[in-house]
Tab-separated table of C-alpha atoms and ligand atoms in Angstrom:
chain	number	residue	atom	x	y	z
H	1	MET	CA	-52.642	14.934	17.453
H	2	ASN	CA	-49.619	16.496	15.731
H	3	ASN	CA	-49.969	17.532	12.073
H	4	PHE	CA	-48.647	15.057	9.545
H	5	ILE	CA	-48.295	14.012	5.903
H	6	PHE	CA	-48.584	10.292	5.269
H	7	GLN	CA	-47.315	8.312	2.310
H	8	ASN	CA	-45.911	4.822	1.917
H	9	SER	CA	-44.808	3.840	-1.555
H	10	THR	CA	-44.050	0.142	-0.967
H	11	LYS	CA	-46.517	-2.335	-2.436
H	12	VAL	CA	-46.941	-5.362	-0.157
H	13	TYR	CA	-47.788	-8.909	-1.246
H	14	PHE	CA	-48.610	-10.989	1.816
H	15	GLY	CA	-49.232	-14.670	2.381
H	16	LYS	CA	-48.279	-18.285	1.734
H	17	GLY	CA	-46.974	-18.761	-1.807
H	18	CYS	CA	-46.749	-15.044	-2.663
H	19	VAL	CA	-43.229	-15.289	-4.125
H	20	ASN	CA	-44.264	-17.987	-6.560
H	21	GLU	CA	-47.387	-16.101	-7.470
H	22	TYR	CA	-46.068	-12.569	-7.948
H	23	LEU	CA	-42.271	-12.377	-8.305
H	24	SER	CA	-42.246	-13.085	-12.009
H	25	SER	CA	-44.552	-10.204	-12.893
H	26	LEU	CA	-42.762	-7.841	-10.499
H	27	VAL	CA	-39.370	-8.270	-12.161
H	28	LYS	CA	-40.769	-8.247	-15.707
H	29	PRO	CA	-39.469	-4.749	-16.611
H	30	TYR	CA	-35.870	-5.627	-15.625
H	31	SER	CA	-33.154	-7.709	-17.247
H	32	THR	CA	-30.329	-7.998	-14.669
H	33	VAL	CA	-31.278	-8.884	-11.106
H	34	MET	CA	-28.891	-8.700	-8.158
H	35	ILE	CA	-29.846	-11.456	-5.699
H	36	ALA	CA	-28.673	-10.188	-2.313
H	37	TYR	CA	-28.609	-12.306	0.847
H	38	GLY	CA	-26.861	-12.924	4.136
H	39	GLY	CA	-24.665	-15.683	5.514
H	40	GLY	CA	-26.375	-18.573	3.762
H	41	SER	CA	-29.621	-19.425	5.600
H	42	VAL	CA	-31.520	-18.902	2.329
H	43	LYS	CA	-29.432	-21.604	0.682
H	44	LYS	CA	-30.180	-24.077	3.497
H	45	ASN	CA	-33.922	-23.490	3.704
H	46	GLY	CA	-34.517	-23.555	-0.064
H	47	ILE	CA	-35.688	-19.940	-0.480
H	48	TYR	CA	-32.707	-19.047	-2.690
H	49	ASP	CA	-33.397	-21.969	-5.048
H	50	GLU	CA	-37.072	-21.085	-5.288
H	51	VAL	CA	-36.245	-17.491	-6.262
H	52	ALA	CA	-33.377	-18.415	-8.600
H	53	GLU	CA	-35.608	-20.904	-10.400
H	54	ILE	CA	-38.287	-18.269	-11.056
H	55	LEU	CA	-35.720	-15.790	-12.386
H	56	LYS	CA	-34.062	-18.438	-14.560
H	57	LYS	CA	-37.392	-19.452	-16.072
H	58	ASP	CA	-37.989	-15.795	-16.931
H	59	GLY	CA	-34.591	-15.569	-18.659
H	60	LYS	CA	-33.147	-12.986	-16.278
H	61	LYS	CA	-29.426	-12.466	-15.902
H	62	THR	CA	-28.608	-12.742	-12.186
H	63	VAL	CA	-25.702	-11.551	-10.057
H	64	ASP	CA	-25.213	-12.803	-6.490
H	65	PHE	CA	-24.302	-10.405	-3.687
H	66	SER	CA	-23.828	-12.621	-0.644
H	67	GLY	CA	-22.422	-12.526	2.884
H	68	ILE	CA	-24.350	-9.502	4.157
H	69	MET	CA	-23.686	-9.673	7.869
H	70	PRO	CA	-25.966	-8.850	10.817
H	71	ASN	CA	-25.379	-5.140	11.534
H	72	PRO	CA	-24.276	-4.453	7.938
H	73	THR	CA	-21.177	-2.348	7.461
H	74	TYR	CA	-20.528	0.588	5.172
H	75	LYS	CA	-17.679	-1.430	3.634
H	76	LYS	CA	-20.190	-4.100	2.613
H	77	VAL	CA	-22.446	-1.423	1.107
H	78	LEU	CA	-19.571	-0.194	-1.074
H	79	GLU	CA	-18.832	-3.773	-2.182
H	80	GLY	CA	-22.455	-4.217	-3.268
H	81	ALA	CA	-22.535	-0.868	-5.051
H	82	LYS	CA	-19.373	-1.700	-7.022
H	83	SER	CA	-20.833	-5.026	-8.103
H	84	ALA	CA	-24.149	-3.401	-9.094
H	85	ARG	CA	-22.279	-0.889	-11.291
H	86	GLU	CA	-19.896	-3.403	-12.858
H	87	ASN	CA	-22.708	-5.809	-13.717
H	88	ASP	CA	-25.204	-3.202	-14.912
H	89	VAL	CA	-27.748	-4.386	-12.383
H	90	ASP	CA	-31.159	-2.823	-12.930
H	91	ILE	CA	-32.985	-4.163	-9.866
H	92	ILE	CA	-31.821	-5.443	-6.462
H	93	LEU	CA	-33.730	-8.291	-4.857
H	94	ALA	CA	-32.943	-8.425	-1.131
H	95	ILE	CA	-33.754	-11.774	0.504
H	96	GLY	CA	-33.381	-11.750	4.273
H	97	GLY	CA	-34.042	-9.865	7.478
H	98	GLY	CA	-33.355	-6.252	8.395
H	99	SER	CA	-29.623	-6.448	7.764
H	100	VAL	CA	-29.953	-7.587	4.158
H	101	MET	CA	-32.779	-5.134	3.436
H	102	ASP	CA	-30.943	-2.191	5.032
H	103	CYS	CA	-27.681	-2.948	3.268
H	104	CYS	CA	-29.501	-3.171	-0.071
H	105	LYS	CA	-31.257	0.161	0.441
H	106	ALA	CA	-27.859	1.779	0.902
H	107	VAL	CA	-26.455	-0.140	-2.102
H	108	SER	CA	-29.369	1.061	-4.236
H	109	LEU	CA	-28.369	4.628	-3.435
H	110	ALA	CA	-24.592	4.171	-3.584
H	111	ALA	CA	-24.563	2.317	-6.908
H	112	TRP	CA	-24.703	5.423	-9.094
H	113	TYR	CA	-24.203	8.229	-6.572
H	114	GLN	CA	-21.137	10.352	-7.287
H	115	GLY	CA	-20.254	11.324	-3.698
H	116	ASP	CA	-19.734	9.452	-0.441
H	117	ILE	CA	-23.134	8.273	0.781
H	118	TRP	CA	-21.938	7.845	4.367
H	119	GLU	CA	-20.870	11.488	4.614
H	120	ASP	CA	-23.821	12.865	2.679
H	121	PHE	CA	-26.694	10.786	4.062
H	122	TRP	CA	-25.733	8.843	7.205
H	123	GLU	CA	-23.242	10.995	9.096
H	124	ARG	CA	-25.878	13.708	8.922
H	125	PRO	CA	-29.314	13.717	7.287
H	126	GLY	CA	-29.265	14.738	3.613
H	127	VAL	CA	-31.679	15.209	0.738
H	128	ILE	CA	-31.682	12.430	-1.866
H	129	ASP	CA	-32.037	14.086	-5.268
H	130	THR	CA	-30.950	11.113	-7.403
H	131	GLU	CA	-32.948	7.996	-8.284
H	132	PRO	CA	-31.755	4.928	-6.371
H	133	LEU	CA	-31.764	1.569	-8.157
H	134	PRO	CA	-35.148	-0.169	-7.922
H	135	LEU	CA	-35.338	-2.510	-4.930
H	136	GLY	CA	-37.609	-5.423	-4.093
H	137	VAL	CA	-37.454	-7.361	-0.836
H	138	ILE	CA	-38.375	-10.888	0.191
H	139	VAL	CA	-38.587	-11.012	3.969
H	140	THR	CA	-37.238	-14.116	5.731
H	141	ALA	CA	-37.066	-12.851	9.341
H	142	THR	CA	-39.464	-10.481	11.058
H	143	GLY	CA	-38.601	-7.684	13.478
H	144	THR	CA	-37.233	-4.553	11.899
H	145	GLY	CA	-40.134	-3.689	9.584
H	146	SER	CA	-37.506	-2.515	7.108
H	147	GLU	CA	-39.599	-3.925	4.239
H	148	CYS	CA	-42.034	-1.029	4.360
H	149	ASN	CA	-39.970	2.023	5.169
H	150	GLY	CA	-36.934	3.891	3.907
H	151	GLY	CA	-34.904	3.151	7.030
H	152	ALA	CA	-31.429	1.714	6.753
H	153	VAL	CA	-29.156	1.192	9.742
H	154	ILE	CA	-25.512	1.038	8.714
H	155	THR	CA	-22.388	0.541	10.832
H	156	ASN	CA	-19.245	2.487	10.029
H	157	GLU	CA	-16.634	0.288	11.702
H	158	GLU	CA	-13.778	2.755	11.350
H	159	LYS	CA	-15.744	5.518	13.056
H	160	LYS	CA	-17.446	3.153	15.537
H	161	VAL	CA	-20.835	4.592	14.656
H	162	LYS	CA	-24.061	2.720	13.870
H	163	THR	CA	-26.642	5.075	12.405
H	164	GLY	CA	-30.127	4.697	11.003
H	165	ARG	CA	-31.765	7.143	8.599
H	166	ASP	CA	-35.206	6.924	7.024
H	167	TYR	CA	-35.432	8.273	3.479
H	168	PRO	CA	-38.804	7.722	1.765
H	169	LYS	CA	-36.928	7.407	-1.558
H	170	LEU	CA	-35.323	4.233	-0.205
H	171	ASN	CA	-38.645	2.489	0.445
H	172	PRO	CA	-38.562	-0.813	-1.451
H	173	ASP	CA	-40.738	-0.798	-4.575
H	174	PHE	CA	-42.319	-4.049	-3.489
H	175	ALA	CA	-42.186	-6.411	-0.500
H	176	LEU	CA	-43.082	-10.103	-0.585
H	177	LEU	CA	-44.067	-11.417	2.839
H	178	ASP	CA	-44.567	-15.166	3.138
H	179	PRO	CA	-44.872	-16.170	6.823
H	180	VAL	CA	-43.767	-19.729	5.946
H	181	TYR	CA	-40.337	-18.314	5.032
H	182	THR	CA	-39.822	-17.421	8.702
H	183	TYR	CA	-40.352	-20.985	10.022
H	184	SER	CA	-36.627	-21.742	9.885
H	185	VAL	CA	-35.506	-18.672	11.877
H	186	PRO	CA	-33.738	-19.955	15.041
H	187	GLU	CA	-35.709	-19.331	18.248
H	188	LYS	CA	-33.175	-16.841	19.636
H	189	GLN	CA	-33.436	-14.709	16.497
H	190	MET	CA	-37.217	-15.041	16.392
H	191	VAL	CA	-37.609	-13.724	19.938
H	192	SER	CA	-35.062	-10.975	19.423
H	193	GLY	CA	-36.969	-9.903	16.304
H	194	GLY	CA	-40.215	-10.121	18.280
H	195	PHE	CA	-38.796	-7.885	20.967
H	196	ASP	CA	-37.605	-5.445	18.307
H	197	ILE	CA	-41.229	-5.136	17.119
H	198	LEU	CA	-42.374	-4.508	20.680
H	199	SER	CA	-39.629	-1.952	21.127
H	200	HIS	CA	-40.600	-0.039	17.969
H	201	ILE	CA	-44.150	0.192	19.260
H	202	MET	CA	-43.151	1.182	22.815
H	203	GLU	CA	-40.700	3.802	21.543
H	204	THR	CA	-43.621	5.402	19.717
H	205	TYR	CA	-46.284	4.833	22.398
H	206	PHE	CA	-44.226	6.428	25.177
H	207	SER	CA	-44.170	9.905	23.688
H	208	GLU	CA	-46.328	12.993	23.515
H	209	PRO	CA	-49.035	13.872	22.748
H	210	ASN	CA	-50.972	11.895	25.335
H	211	GLU	CA	-54.493	13.018	24.596
H	212	ASP	CA	-56.991	10.627	22.960
H	213	ASN	CA	-55.078	9.440	19.900
H	214	VAL	CA	-55.964	6.608	17.531
H	215	SER	CA	-52.257	5.756	17.143
H	216	ASP	CA	-52.039	4.866	20.849
H	217	ASP	CA	-55.106	2.616	20.551
H	218	ILE	CA	-53.645	0.824	17.522
H	219	MET	CA	-50.366	0.392	19.388
H	220	GLU	CA	-51.998	-1.263	22.382
H	221	ALA	CA	-53.621	-3.802	20.050
H	222	LEU	CA	-50.299	-4.376	18.279
H	223	MET	CA	-48.344	-4.850	21.524
H	224	LYS	CA	-50.854	-7.429	22.755
H	225	SER	CA	-50.668	-9.194	19.403
H	226	VAL	CA	-46.861	-9.390	19.549
H	227	ILE	CA	-46.895	-10.765	23.106
H	228	ARG	CA	-49.597	-13.356	22.362
H	229	ASN	CA	-48.178	-14.523	19.041
H	230	LEU	CA	-44.577	-14.647	20.192
H	231	ARG	CA	-45.674	-17.008	22.961
H	232	ALA	CA	-47.537	-19.132	20.391
H	233	ALA	CA	-44.594	-19.202	17.960
H	234	ILE	CA	-42.206	-20.270	20.735
H	235	LYS	CA	-44.560	-23.172	21.481
H	236	ASN	CA	-44.923	-24.093	17.824
H	237	PRO	CA	-42.509	-22.473	15.335
H	238	LYS	CA	-44.717	-23.673	12.460
H	239	ASP	CA	-47.876	-21.994	13.764
H	240	TYR	CA	-48.914	-20.176	10.563
H	241	THR	CA	-51.346	-17.877	12.370
H	242	ALA	CA	-48.717	-16.781	14.885
H	243	ARG	CA	-46.047	-16.282	12.208
H	244	SER	CA	-48.495	-14.316	10.051
H	245	ASN	CA	-49.448	-12.016	12.890
H	246	LEU	CA	-45.820	-11.436	13.882
H	247	MET	CA	-44.918	-10.668	10.270
H	248	TRP	CA	-47.671	-8.088	9.880
H	249	ASP	CA	-47.132	-6.686	13.410
H	250	SER	CA	-43.538	-6.083	12.384
H	251	THR	CA	-44.549	-4.214	9.232
H	252	MET	CA	-47.298	-2.267	11.010
H	253	ALA	CA	-44.864	-1.124	13.691
H	254	GLU	CA	-42.492	0.460	11.188
H	255	ASN	CA	-44.545	1.414	8.144
H	256	ARG	CA	-45.016	4.904	9.670
H	257	VAL	CA	-48.763	4.410	10.343
H	258	ILE	CA	-48.505	4.376	14.148
H	259	LYS	CA	-46.035	7.271	14.193
H	260	MET	CA	-48.589	9.665	12.736
H	261	GLY	CA	-49.442	12.399	15.189
H	262	LYS	CA	-46.774	11.253	17.683
H	263	ASN	CA	-43.412	12.716	18.717
H	264	CYS	CA	-41.630	9.293	18.953
H	265	ASP	CA	-38.869	8.583	21.448
H	266	PHE	CA	-36.363	6.017	20.066
H	267	GLU	CA	-33.766	6.809	22.734
H	268	CYS	CA	-33.421	3.074	23.485
H	269	HIS	CA	-32.654	2.577	19.801
H	270	ASN	CA	-30.056	5.353	19.908
H	271	ILE	CA	-28.407	3.634	22.869
H	272	GLU	CA	-28.630	0.141	21.351
H	273	HIS	CA	-27.162	1.317	18.064
H	274	GLN	CA	-24.047	2.626	19.795
H	275	LEU	CA	-23.892	-0.509	21.946
H	276	GLY	CA	-23.970	-2.419	18.648
H	277	ALA	CA	-21.251	-0.222	17.148
H	278	PHE	CA	-18.943	-1.154	20.037
H	279	THR	CA	-19.931	-4.818	20.512
H	280	ASN	CA	-21.684	-5.959	17.303
H	281	CYS	CA	-24.387	-7.424	19.570
H	282	ASN	CA	-27.743	-8.624	18.263
H	283	HIS	CA	-30.158	-5.682	17.922
H	284	GLY	CA	-33.179	-7.164	19.755
H	285	CYS	CA	-30.981	-8.580	22.540
H	286	GLY	CA	-29.404	-5.163	23.090
H	287	LEU	CA	-32.813	-3.497	23.236
H	288	ALA	CA	-34.121	-6.048	25.744
H	289	ALA	CA	-31.162	-5.391	28.030
H	290	ILE	CA	-31.769	-1.632	28.058
H	291	HIS	CA	-35.529	-1.061	27.973
H	292	PRO	CA	-36.620	-1.786	31.586
H	293	ALA	CA	-33.799	0.323	33.073
H	294	TYR	CA	-34.521	3.171	30.649
H	295	TYR	CA	-38.224	3.149	31.516
H	296	ARG	CA	-37.524	3.195	35.250
H	297	HIS	CA	-35.600	6.416	34.559
H	298	ILE	CA	-38.355	8.155	32.617
H	299	TYR	CA	-41.719	6.796	33.849
H	300	LYS	CA	-42.365	9.692	36.237
H	301	TYR	CA	-42.336	12.125	33.300
H	302	GLY	CA	-45.047	10.207	31.420
H	303	LEU	CA	-46.880	8.668	34.328
H	304	PRO	CA	-50.420	8.469	32.837
H	305	LYS	CA	-49.102	6.610	29.789
H	306	PHE	CA	-47.131	4.136	31.920
H	307	VAL	CA	-50.288	3.510	33.983
H	308	ARG	CA	-52.228	2.902	30.765
H	309	PHE	CA	-49.493	0.492	29.587
H	310	ALA	CA	-49.787	-1.539	32.811
H	311	GLU	CA	-53.565	-1.728	32.662
H	312	ASN	CA	-54.270	-2.046	28.935
H	313	VAL	CA	-51.273	-4.031	27.689
H	314	TRP	CA	-50.454	-6.257	30.678
H	315	GLY	CA	-53.947	-6.379	32.201
H	316	ILE	CA	-52.751	-5.389	35.678
H	317	ALA	CA	-55.581	-4.393	38.019
H	318	ARG	CA	-55.109	-1.359	40.236
H	319	ASN	CA	-55.895	-3.188	43.486
H	320	GLY	CA	-55.228	-0.150	45.640
H	321	ARG	CA	-51.938	0.714	43.927
H	322	THR	CA	-50.952	4.339	43.445
H	323	ASP	CA	-50.243	5.545	39.882
H	324	GLU	CA	-46.524	5.172	40.492
H	325	GLU	CA	-46.881	1.639	41.812
H	326	LEU	CA	-49.050	0.674	38.853
H	327	ALA	CA	-46.606	2.198	36.354
H	328	LEU	CA	-43.739	0.284	37.949
H	329	ALA	CA	-45.788	-2.947	37.902
H	330	GLY	CA	-46.153	-2.494	34.124
H	331	ILE	CA	-42.387	-2.123	33.710
H	332	ASP	CA	-41.876	-5.215	35.932
H	333	ALA	CA	-44.295	-7.131	33.668
H	334	LEU	CA	-42.239	-6.087	30.643
H	335	GLU	CA	-39.066	-7.316	32.364
H	336	ASP	CA	-40.740	-10.615	33.307
H	337	PHE	CA	-41.742	-11.094	29.661
H	338	ILE	CA	-38.141	-10.476	28.567
H	339	LYS	CA	-37.069	-13.228	30.998
H	340	GLU	CA	-39.883	-15.537	29.893
H	341	ILE	CA	-38.818	-15.394	26.231
H	342	GLY	CA	-35.167	-15.938	27.161
H	343	LEU	CA	-33.810	-12.512	26.280
H	344	HIS	CA	-32.731	-11.315	29.699
H	345	SER	CA	-29.089	-10.291	29.535
H	346	THR	CA	-26.437	-7.852	30.688
H	347	LEU	CA	-24.210	-5.561	28.674
H	348	ARG	CA	-21.193	-7.578	29.830
H	349	LYS	CA	-22.709	-10.735	28.345
H	350	LEU	CA	-23.496	-8.787	25.158
H	351	GLY	CA	-19.818	-7.970	24.679
H	352	VAL	CA	-18.922	-4.788	26.585
H	353	LYS	CA	-15.390	-5.588	27.725
H	354	ASP	CA	-15.215	-3.461	30.839
H	355	LYS	CA	-17.056	-0.613	32.487
H	356	THR	CA	-14.668	2.029	31.135
H	357	GLU	CA	-16.106	1.406	27.650
H	358	LEU	CA	-19.546	2.503	28.864
H	359	LYS	CA	-18.623	6.185	28.955
H	360	GLU	CA	-17.481	6.131	25.344
H	361	ILE	CA	-20.730	4.407	24.355
H	362	ALA	CA	-22.847	6.860	26.367
H	363	ASP	CA	-21.082	9.916	25.014
H	364	SER	CA	-21.567	8.783	21.406
H	365	CYS	CA	-25.344	8.204	21.691
H	366	GLY	CA	-27.760	10.485	19.887
H	367	ILE	CA	-30.228	12.323	22.107
H	368	SER	CA	-33.921	11.958	21.273
H	369	LYS	CA	-36.044	15.061	21.272
H	370	GLY	CA	-39.316	13.099	21.410
H	371	SER	CA	-38.796	11.389	24.755
H	372	PHE	CA	-40.943	12.105	27.837
H	373	LYS	CA	-37.628	13.103	29.408
H	374	SER	CA	-34.745	14.090	27.163
H	375	MET	CA	-31.618	12.284	28.382
H	376	THR	CA	-28.206	13.727	29.134
H	377	HIS	CA	-25.114	11.682	28.342
H	378	SER	CA	-24.481	11.243	32.041
H	379	GLU	CA	-28.005	9.826	32.543
H	380	ILE	CA	-27.373	7.399	29.680
H	381	LEU	CA	-24.166	6.377	31.421
H	382	ASP	CA	-26.161	5.701	34.620
H	383	ILE	CA	-28.549	3.483	32.646
H	384	LEU	CA	-25.685	1.620	30.989
H	385	ASN	CA	-24.038	1.046	34.372
H	386	GLU	CA	-27.291	-0.403	35.720
H	387	CYS	CA	-27.471	-2.773	32.760
H	388	TYR	CA	-23.797	-3.804	32.900
R	401	NZQ	O1	-27.368	-14.204	7.368
R	401	NZQ	P1	-28.237	-15.401	7.288
R	401	NZQ	O2	-27.512	-16.674	7.085
R	401	NZQ	O3	-29.376	-15.221	6.319
R	401	NZQ	O4	-28.898	-15.600	8.770
R	401	NZQ	C1	-29.682	-14.579	9.365
R	401	NZQ	C2	-28.922	-13.827	10.458
R	401	NZQ	O5	-27.905	-14.612	11.006
R	401	NZQ	C3	-30.811	-15.231	10.119
R	401	NZQ	N1	-32.007	-15.500	9.315
R	401	NZQ	C4	-32.763	-14.608	8.636
R	401	NZQ	N2	-33.805	-15.258	8.051
R	401	NZQ	C5	-33.666	-16.563	8.339
R	401	NZQ	C6	-32.514	-16.728	9.140
R	401	NZQ	N3	-32.116	-17.933	9.590
R	401	NZQ	C7	-32.867	-19.003	9.260
R	401	NZQ	N4	-34.002	-18.918	8.523
R	401	NZQ	C8	-34.435	-17.725	8.046
R	401	NZQ	N5	-35.577	-17.658	7.342
R	401	NZQ	O6	-31.146	-14.283	11.121
R	401	NZQ	C9	-29.961	-13.612	11.541
R	401	NZQ	C10	-30.234	-12.171	11.798
R	401	NZQ	O7	-30.625	-11.498	10.625
R	401	NZQ	P2	-30.705	-9.906	10.610
R	401	NZQ	O8	-31.192	-9.490	9.278
R	401	NZQ	O9	-29.406	-9.343	11.092
R	401	NZQ	O10	-31.799	-9.625	11.748
R	401	NZQ	P3	-32.816	-8.466	11.896
R	401	NZQ	O11	-33.949	-8.659	10.956
R	401	NZQ	O12	-33.110	-8.405	13.339
R	401	NZQ	O13	-32.036	-7.141	11.427
R	401	NZQ	C11	-31.178	-6.467	12.303
R	401	NZQ	C12	-30.599	-5.213	11.648
R	401	NZQ	O14	-31.634	-4.279	11.273
R	401	NZQ	C13	-31.406	-3.008	11.934
R	401	NZQ	C14	-30.671	-3.435	13.184
R	401	NZQ	O15	-30.000	-2.370	13.814
R	401	NZQ	C15	-29.712	-4.471	12.643
R	401	NZQ	O16	-28.630	-3.868	11.971
R	401	NZQ	N6	-32.667	-2.276	12.088
R	401	NZQ	C16	-33.276	-1.796	10.982
R	401	NZQ	C17	-34.431	-1.009	11.047
R	401	NZQ	C18	-35.074	-0.452	9.830
R	401	NZQ	N7	-34.481	-0.522	8.680
R	401	NZQ	O17	-36.176	0.124	9.893
R	401	NZQ	C19	-35.069	-0.692	12.306
R	401	NZQ	C20	-34.559	-1.490	13.459
R	401	NZQ	O18	-34.791	-0.745	14.647
R	401	NZQ	C21	-33.141	-1.920	13.401
R	401	NZQ	O19	-32.274	-0.956	13.967
R	402	ZN	ZN1	-35.313	-1.876	16.197
């Protein structure tokens, strides 16, 4: 196992009714609350009213920051930061999925920072030596695990770059996770979020070191849980057990626990982020389009782990197969699952206009150092062509 230091500063409140039970005491020290949300789902499903009512009863001054779009832009971050400054906001309450949480993390930093946060912290990694505004999150869609890490993925439209950075200082102070809040997520978004969870786990699992490692064992259990509970939630969107498991799977995949002692790959995420920068496609859908092709490119370099994936995650028996055949059967099973949950797609369908755009996307992708096989830009282009 690699050496590591582990800390996670976010306090999690999980379960039915947790917002009603705990929000009031969590915002007690603050007087002006920014209520941040996306395109309006929280107004339709009643979550906004529930939160606003609690804050009103407590006599808080509130400021709305609405319209945070999927794949949040740097421009939107600056809009939120300006509002936070002008209204003397002393805590941000992000209500939504990954996009709202990520945007609010960046707003919490940008609100009082003197420089340009894109240049200083996203274009290249930086060191945060100021105190961001306090941030609390209420999760309404599972997938990114953003509630329990310092990660924020921001798109700079002018530069055509979508970049994620993880700064522990941007971990939310608290996260309220009520699985019932996810009942209204449309099926397409639920499965794309579910695949995002699976992707986060696979991107960590398929990396060195490969010796006996508790993180790999935890990840196999998590992957099986995602597969089983996604199937159950598709059957019955109001299955509380399934929604609860998916919600905690999502947090577990990205709260840094499983990354301990691992190199981590995340090349598929690098590729998807640039695909998103060019097409604005849905994150989970982009990942699902890329993963099988990417794994067929790298499986030979991590063969024992791909064999283990086939046997332990998909339950495929050897039945006289060679290691290579078994590894490929595991990747086929992953692809079949993507089809089963309705996420199978091509880059053309996801918005790539023509093949000439693929080279620009490939050339702008970051290269992961933790992969079983470090990619070249021309190999990424091959993968993109196969997925087109
Ligand atoms: O905007 P509204 O109207 O709220 O609708 C949203 C949005 O259209 C809807 N939704 C959310 N909760 C709902 C709901 N609809 C009905 N009922 C509810 N309860 O879902 C749609 C998608 O929301 P979004 O937040 O964009 O989805 P997701 O959670 O998948 O977040 C995606 C973003 O997170 C980034 C992605 O790149 C992308 O920008 N990521 C963040 C990570 C992190 N911070 O650690 C890691 C990930 O790998 C990922 O890159
Ligand atoms: Zn992701």
